[in-house]
XYZ file of C-alpha atoms in Angstrom:
478
model
C -22.176 33.304 -36.020
C -19.662 32.100 -33.122
C -17.335 30.720 -36.021
C -17.774 33.274 -39.032
C -14.708 31.987 -40.541
C -16.423 28.630 -41.244
C -18.017 28.031 -44.360
C -20.164 25.086 -45.834
C -18.063 22.264 -47.345
C -14.879 23.115 -45.350
C -13.294 20.630 -43.012
C -14.252 21.401 -39.343
C -10.798 20.587 -38.021
C -9.477 23.245 -40.288
C -12.040 26.101 -40.252
C -12.978 25.778 -36.521
C -10.105 24.177 -34.539
C -7.489 25.859 -36.722
C -5.882 22.257 -37.602
C -3.794 21.457 -40.481
C -4.897 17.392 -39.852
C -8.112 15.857 -38.439
C -8.412 15.613 -34.668
C -7.195 12.427 -33.349
C -10.290 11.867 -31.448
C -12.459 12.709 -34.366
C -16.381 11.839 -33.805
C -16.908 11.687 -37.784
C -14.204 8.809 -37.876
C -16.434 6.899 -35.786
C -19.483 6.736 -37.905
C -20.224 4.345 -40.351
C -21.443 0.285 -40.337
C -25.047 1.685 -39.500
C -23.817 4.054 -36.787
C -25.289 7.585 -37.326
C -24.373 9.470 -33.948
C -20.827 9.296 -32.240
C -19.524 11.349 -29.332
C -15.970 11.815 -28.346
C -14.317 14.023 -25.411
C -11.105 15.747 -26.087
C -8.732 18.145 -23.969
C -7.408 20.930 -25.799
C -4.172 22.343 -23.969
C -3.799 25.748 -25.779
C -7.548 26.832 -24.655
C -7.363 24.811 -21.494
C -10.781 23.360 -21.561
C -12.620 19.917 -22.324
C -14.626 19.803 -25.545
C -17.458 17.024 -25.832
C -18.271 16.825 -29.603
C -21.000 14.880 -31.249
C -21.274 14.048 -34.908
C -24.633 13.157 -36.614
C -25.516 11.988 -39.876
C -28.353 14.193 -41.254
C -29.464 12.557 -44.540
C -29.276 9.010 -45.894
C -30.047 9.710 -49.573
C -26.462 10.096 -50.557
C -23.585 7.482 -50.470
C -22.793 6.721 -46.651
C -19.491 6.669 -45.329
C -17.216 3.906 -45.722
C -17.076 0.721 -43.779
C -14.205 2.197 -41.702
C -15.885 5.604 -41.264
C -13.344 7.404 -43.505
C -14.752 9.509 -46.495
C -15.642 8.179 -49.910
C -12.912 9.464 -52.364
C -15.592 11.518 -54.327
C -16.516 14.661 -52.236
C -19.730 14.820 -53.963
C -20.978 11.856 -52.306
C -19.989 12.354 -48.966
C -22.672 12.145 -46.239
C -23.344 15.406 -44.752
C -22.840 15.701 -40.662
C -23.765 17.660 -38.014
C -21.299 18.458 -35.797
C -21.801 19.986 -32.194
C -19.391 21.060 -29.653
C -20.192 21.466 -25.924
C -17.542 22.875 -23.491
C -17.561 20.588 -20.430
C -14.773 21.832 -18.490
C -16.584 22.704 -15.530
C -18.293 19.200 -15.479
C -15.175 17.371 -15.900
C -13.429 19.555 -13.027
C -16.266 18.741 -10.697
C -15.893 14.874 -11.643
C -12.036 14.893 -11.288
C -11.999 17.149 -7.868
C -14.305 14.584 -6.078
C -13.384 11.241 -4.521
C -15.967 8.870 -5.825
C -16.214 6.807 -2.577
C -16.303 9.484 0.150
C -17.347 12.590 -1.778
C -14.567 14.776 -0.639
C -11.772 16.132 -2.476
C -9.369 14.026 -4.648
C -5.472 14.333 -3.893
C -5.156 16.530 -6.873
C -7.544 18.834 -6.049
C -6.597 19.204 -2.345
C -3.298 20.531 -3.361
C -4.903 23.076 -5.590
C -7.308 24.405 -3.053
C -4.800 24.220 -0.096
C -2.680 26.226 -2.430
C -5.267 28.666 -2.864
C -6.238 29.187 0.737
C -2.422 29.650 1.501
C -2.261 32.264 -0.917
C -5.464 34.334 0.181
C -4.024 34.667 3.591
C -0.220 34.376 3.831
C -0.181 35.743 7.570
C -2.212 32.914 8.979
C -0.869 29.622 10.204
C -2.115 26.456 9.285
C -1.606 22.731 10.146
C -1.748 19.904 7.764
C -3.213 16.534 8.773
C -2.387 13.107 7.495
C -4.113 10.265 8.906
C -4.985 6.579 8.064
C -6.056 3.382 9.651
C -3.219 1.138 10.295
C -3.548 -2.760 9.317
C -6.658 -1.542 7.450
C -6.322 -4.571 5.180
C -6.906 -6.837 8.037
C -10.305 -5.240 8.651
C -11.091 -5.585 4.900
C -10.053 -9.448 5.350
C -12.382 -10.057 8.223
C -15.090 -7.630 7.240
C -15.320 -7.497 3.651
C -14.986 -4.708 1.075
C -18.425 -3.426 1.423
C -18.003 -2.919 5.051
C -14.611 -1.434 4.394
C -16.012 1.157 2.199
C -18.683 2.091 4.382
C -16.188 2.546 7.422
C -14.588 5.035 5.007
C -17.536 7.060 4.093
C -18.988 7.319 7.654
C -15.545 8.271 9.037
C -14.736 10.930 6.220
C -18.637 12.156 6.807
C -17.933 12.858 10.201
C -14.796 14.611 9.997
C -15.992 16.971 7.362
C -18.989 17.871 9.650
C -16.000 19.521 11.957
C -14.236 21.636 9.299
C -14.713 25.154 8.508
C -15.182 26.750 5.051
C -11.509 27.147 4.057
C -10.056 23.685 5.517
C -9.838 21.260 2.416
C -10.201 17.640 3.013
C -9.366 14.882 0.564
C -9.035 11.312 0.540
C -5.494 10.564 -0.844
C -5.452 6.948 -1.777
C -6.897 3.776 -0.235
C -7.342 4.375 3.624
C -5.223 7.506 3.740
C -6.713 11.156 4.171
C -5.664 14.678 4.485
C -6.765 17.909 5.829
C -5.684 21.526 6.303
C -6.829 23.292 9.237
C -6.416 26.587 11.002
C -3.431 26.502 13.489
C -4.084 28.078 16.977
C -1.712 26.875 19.272
C 0.017 23.124 19.836
C -2.459 22.203 22.711
C -5.666 23.749 21.267
C -4.795 22.175 17.711
C -4.135 18.789 19.247
C -7.618 18.878 21.405
C -9.335 19.625 18.291
C -7.843 16.907 16.035
C -8.605 14.575 19.020
C -12.101 15.295 19.242
C -12.720 15.319 15.426
C -11.123 11.923 15.068
C -12.544 10.570 18.328
C -16.131 11.621 17.399
C -15.663 9.839 13.733
C -14.454 6.932 15.497
C -17.399 6.554 17.756
C -19.489 7.034 14.500
C -17.979 3.950 12.770
C -18.184 1.914 16.084
C -21.973 2.710 16.367
C -22.405 0.708 13.219
C -19.600 -1.867 13.983
C -19.175 -2.232 17.781
C -16.878 -5.260 17.627
C -14.370 -3.711 14.997
C -11.022 -2.716 16.249
C -10.142 0.389 14.540
C -6.783 2.314 15.219
C -6.371 5.763 13.840
C -2.611 7.505 13.352
C -2.663 11.028 12.675
C 0.645 13.146 11.742
C 0.347 16.854 12.203
C 2.717 19.375 10.542
C 2.305 23.146 11.414
C 3.180 25.538 8.569
C 3.951 28.990 8.923
C 3.568 31.209 5.861
C 4.526 29.733 2.587
C 7.842 28.101 3.237
C 6.901 24.903 1.758
C 4.751 23.481 -1.034
C 1.403 21.874 0.022
C 3.190 18.358 -1.249
C 5.959 18.940 0.939
C 3.668 19.724 3.902
C 1.856 16.459 3.497
C 5.077 14.341 3.255
C 6.007 15.631 6.663
C 2.519 15.160 8.067
C 3.044 11.779 6.716
C 6.389 11.236 8.429
C 4.794 12.190 11.783
C 2.089 9.761 11.122
C 4.552 6.834 10.451
C 6.494 7.527 13.448
C 3.549 6.396 15.584
C 4.430 2.934 14.850
C 7.454 3.093 17.046
C 5.533 4.420 20.262
C 4.683 2.231 23.314
C 0.983 1.855 24.431
C -0.639 3.664 21.769
C -4.198 4.780 22.084
C -6.804 3.961 19.601
C -6.646 7.494 18.225
C -2.932 8.270 18.228
C -1.276 11.912 17.368
C 2.046 12.751 16.684
C 3.640 16.292 15.599
C 6.391 16.724 12.983
C 9.713 17.308 14.485
C 13.245 18.310 12.734
C 14.372 14.628 14.390
C 11.923 13.101 12.023
C 13.656 14.768 8.996
C 16.677 13.190 10.022
C 15.024 9.972 10.067
C 13.932 10.321 6.739
C 17.270 11.075 5.775
C 18.288 7.744 7.413
C 15.770 6.160 5.113
C 17.139 7.687 1.901
C 20.558 6.544 2.797
C 19.428 3.004 3.297
C 17.344 3.011 0.076
C 20.234 4.445 -1.978
C 22.857 2.080 -0.366
C 20.796 -1.107 -0.027
C 21.594 -2.641 -3.434
C 25.190 -2.147 -3.569
C 25.442 -3.245 -0.207
C 24.006 -6.616 -1.058
C 26.134 -6.708 -4.043
C 29.169 -6.122 -1.639
C 28.270 -8.637 1.218
C 27.964 -5.860 3.438
C 24.957 -7.966 5.372
C 26.627 -10.539 7.600
C 24.860 -13.648 8.737
C 25.407 -14.742 12.410
C 24.093 -18.079 13.990
C 22.939 -17.233 17.624
C 23.231 -20.506 19.583
C 20.023 -22.037 21.349
C 20.835 -23.842 24.440
C 18.499 -26.304 26.985
C 18.194 -25.917 30.605
C 21.326 -27.895 31.007
C 23.520 -25.762 28.710
C 23.628 -27.931 25.840
C 23.545 -26.940 22.471
C 20.282 -27.564 20.758
C 20.145 -25.541 17.663
C 20.819 -21.712 16.530
C 19.127 -18.812 14.885
C 20.393 -17.261 11.729
C 20.534 -13.477 12.181
C 21.557 -10.739 9.965
C 23.586 -7.436 10.555
C 24.560 -4.658 8.141
C 27.997 -3.712 8.436
C 29.032 -0.853 5.996
C 32.040 -0.397 4.251
C 32.918 2.306 7.119
C 32.373 -0.299 9.767
C 29.250 0.896 11.238
C 26.993 -1.982 12.410
C 23.411 -1.697 11.557
C 20.471 -3.624 13.505
C 17.841 -5.069 11.542
C 15.329 -3.060 13.427
C 16.747 0.067 11.729
C 16.889 -1.073 8.210
C 14.290 -4.206 7.845
C 10.941 -1.925 8.290
C 12.239 0.169 5.401
C 12.945 -3.096 3.097
C 9.409 -4.037 4.092
C 7.877 -0.954 2.724
C 9.991 -0.764 -0.635
C 9.835 -4.522 -1.227
C 13.686 -4.955 -0.839
C 12.900 -7.560 2.007
C 12.574 -10.471 -0.042
C 16.054 -10.075 -1.795
C 17.488 -10.049 1.869
C 15.543 -12.875 2.950
C 16.767 -14.887 0.049
C 20.399 -13.665 0.500
C 20.124 -14.999 4.383
C 18.623 -18.072 3.324
C 21.698 -18.593 0.885
C 24.405 -17.758 3.311
C 22.911 -20.167 6.018
C 23.031 -22.985 3.174
C 26.509 -22.008 2.240
C 27.923 -22.105 5.735
C 26.221 -25.328 6.675
C 27.575 -26.521 3.612
C 31.058 -25.624 4.903
C 30.415 -27.308 8.161
C 29.545 -30.616 6.415
C 32.441 -30.589 4.103
C 34.575 -30.330 7.163
C 33.071 -33.078 8.395
C 31.083 -31.317 11.165
C 27.414 -32.145 11.591
C 25.287 -28.875 11.715
C 23.029 -27.997 14.262
C 19.343 -27.206 13.340
C 19.243 -23.556 12.454
C 16.210 -21.386 12.270
C 15.708 -19.182 9.349
C 13.302 -16.203 9.268
C 11.429 -14.830 6.403
C 8.934 -12.036 5.840
C 5.663 -12.724 4.739
C 6.554 -10.873 1.381
C 9.065 -13.350 0.850
C 6.923 -16.652 1.679
C 4.393 -15.607 -0.807
C 6.434 -14.267 -3.614
C 6.303 -16.286 -7.033
C 9.856 -17.352 -6.571
C 10.215 -18.423 -2.667
C 9.741 -22.406 -3.611
C 11.772 -22.250 -6.589
C 14.617 -20.419 -4.934
C 14.231 -22.783 -1.890
C 14.524 -25.799 -4.187
C 17.353 -24.390 -5.856
C 19.272 -23.918 -2.573
C 18.624 -27.865 -1.630
C 20.192 -28.735 -4.849
C 22.973 -26.807 -4.863
C 24.490 -26.890 -1.273
C 23.129 -30.630 -0.727
C 22.185 -29.602 2.768
C 19.208 -32.102 4.286
C 16.036 -30.074 4.831
C 15.730 -31.429 8.379
C 18.664 -29.293 9.682
C 16.475 -25.999 8.589
C 13.693 -24.727 10.457
C 11.687 -22.607 8.582
C 10.167 -19.753 10.860
C 6.791 -18.568 9.969
C 6.244 -15.036 11.100
C 3.344 -14.194 13.616
C 1.817 -11.409 11.511
C -0.922 -12.522 9.278
C -1.408 -9.329 7.408
C -4.881 -10.803 5.962
C -2.989 -13.477 4.014
C -5.677 -15.979 2.533
C -6.105 -19.002 4.545
C -5.571 -21.713 1.828
C -2.463 -20.077 0.813
C -1.088 -20.215 4.203
C -2.064 -23.967 4.722
C -0.892 -24.841 0.863
C 2.629 -23.019 1.901
C 3.063 -25.057 4.883
C 2.308 -28.320 3.508
C 4.559 -27.768 0.545
C 7.632 -27.086 2.990
C 6.564 -30.110 5.103
C 6.825 -32.027 1.796
C 10.315 -31.048 0.920
C 11.406 -32.078 4.626
C 11.767 -28.920 6.325
C 10.776 -28.476 10.135
C 8.586 -25.492 10.230
C 8.345 -23.454 13.459
C 5.265 -21.613 13.926
C 3.579 -19.477 16.656
C 1.949 -21.404 19.123
C -1.669 -20.085 18.766
C -1.476 -20.352 15.063
C -0.070 -23.808 15.040
C -2.550 -25.129 17.639
C -5.855 -23.952 15.433
C -3.864 -25.397 12.339
C -3.357 -28.747 13.995
C -6.769 -28.927 15.243
C -6.357 -28.599 18.983
C -9.581 -27.408 20.640
C -10.345 -23.423 20.722
C -10.368 -23.511 24.450
C -6.674 -24.374 24.453
C -5.714 -21.105 22.633
C -4.119 -18.345 24.686
C -7.185 -16.166 24.418
C -5.299 -13.452 26.743
C -2.809 -12.839 24.153
C -5.234 -12.753 21.200
C -7.937 -10.595 22.819
C -5.368 -7.591 21.884
C -6.133 -8.215 18.186
C -9.987 -9.027 17.603
C -9.221 -9.370 13.903
C -6.910 -11.950 14.332
C -9.457 -14.294 16.411
C -11.379 -14.089 13.151
C -8.170 -15.431 11.126
C -7.875 -18.088 13.808
C -11.598 -19.209 13.359
C -11.075 -19.473 9.589
C -8.404 -21.656 10.090
C -10.351 -23.771 12.221
C -13.415 -23.760 9.833
C -10.916 -24.911 7.187
C -9.667 -28.036 9.439
C -13.316 -28.921 10.084
C -13.924 -29.130 6.392
C -11.099 -31.251 5.380
C -9.805 -32.756 8.946
C -6.019 -34.354 9.123
C -3.819 -35.668 11.422
C -1.912 -33.143 13.116
C 1.232 -35.302 13.314
C 1.166 -35.954 9.625
C 0.228 -32.378 8.716
C 3.595 -30.607 9.420
C 6.747 -30.654 11.831
C 6.272 -27.685 14.372
C 8.499 -26.269 16.932
C 6.004 -24.401 19.179
C 7.396 -20.963 20.422
C 9.233 -21.428 23.664
C 9.135 -25.141 23.556
């Protein structure tokens, strides 16, 4: 007998599990109301294993369990049950270690496997790769989820064929992947990674020849065991993110981690730690850059923001806005800039000065946040600045935003009386001008955006409106 201490009539949780109280996930409790079989799974931390437990009613001659599955008060009338245990630890481990979509390792299992390989050969040098497809959301918007999933599966399968036995590969999250490979030297490692990713890229294009798919890969060389696997991946990911600052990037772009990137990461930490207090202390200053016509006459202004720290250091938007866009704080900064613009224009009006038209930019995160329209209406009511003096500047990047939401937002802004400044090619399509008049030489750099424009044109054809009544538009550069 496996459990010689167990005797008939004893409680299983006491005789077998050594517990003083019933198990929280007891299968017997699920019996009753005609249910004669019930199975549950539980993790037992002390034993470090997963157990699948099945309880079955083995006779119906005596009084059944109560309606709620509780035993009856009279022990002699309890329904006898057969309880079976199965150790399913290995099965659960297999399920949890494999990514359902690609069949590669999960992030959790990757860390375990990479740590094991590093421990087995402490003298070997290894490289950690972190690669992804930037703007993959646009691909999903244009091609759909089924195609996006197939793209990731095909790409991952191709990469896996170029890996050795002790080179773990995982899908971390979304369209982000991690690999640990042997490190030879920088040139050979770079050549191998390029070949591996370009080969996978070609496999995807064979199925989707019209697809524009960029691949960004960061590489971190790890010598010995100076860092944990999670830290190595963070550094590889920092290298990947740095690719966004490069000029004339190839379709498959690589970047090695350097100590300079660590300093950039330190700046990011400074920004994120100081941003809330800086906003409360009004360290973000709004300036108006005048716009003039060819004769030098003032035609308007654009609201610009600078971060002037308490120590007097001036930070340009290009240094902190990408961080705000990543962590979501950009919506608070955008509202602050809008509020300051209204406040300053109110001061001019109170002093008898008619303000010029001022262009105010916004991120897509703020424009489509739940509070955007309510906050904008509040500013109109509080400062009593006519909406005609404000030019709402719609950003160029579409980022896969739903067309119906875009058109609805533009209409609502126009109804409030704002002048809407929008990029030429998006404006032309929304206003119903013919496709032949679009600046195709500019759009060819982003085939996915052409699909977006075609969808706008399709919406216009389904519900045609007069362009002059749709919205007030200032074309860029006009």
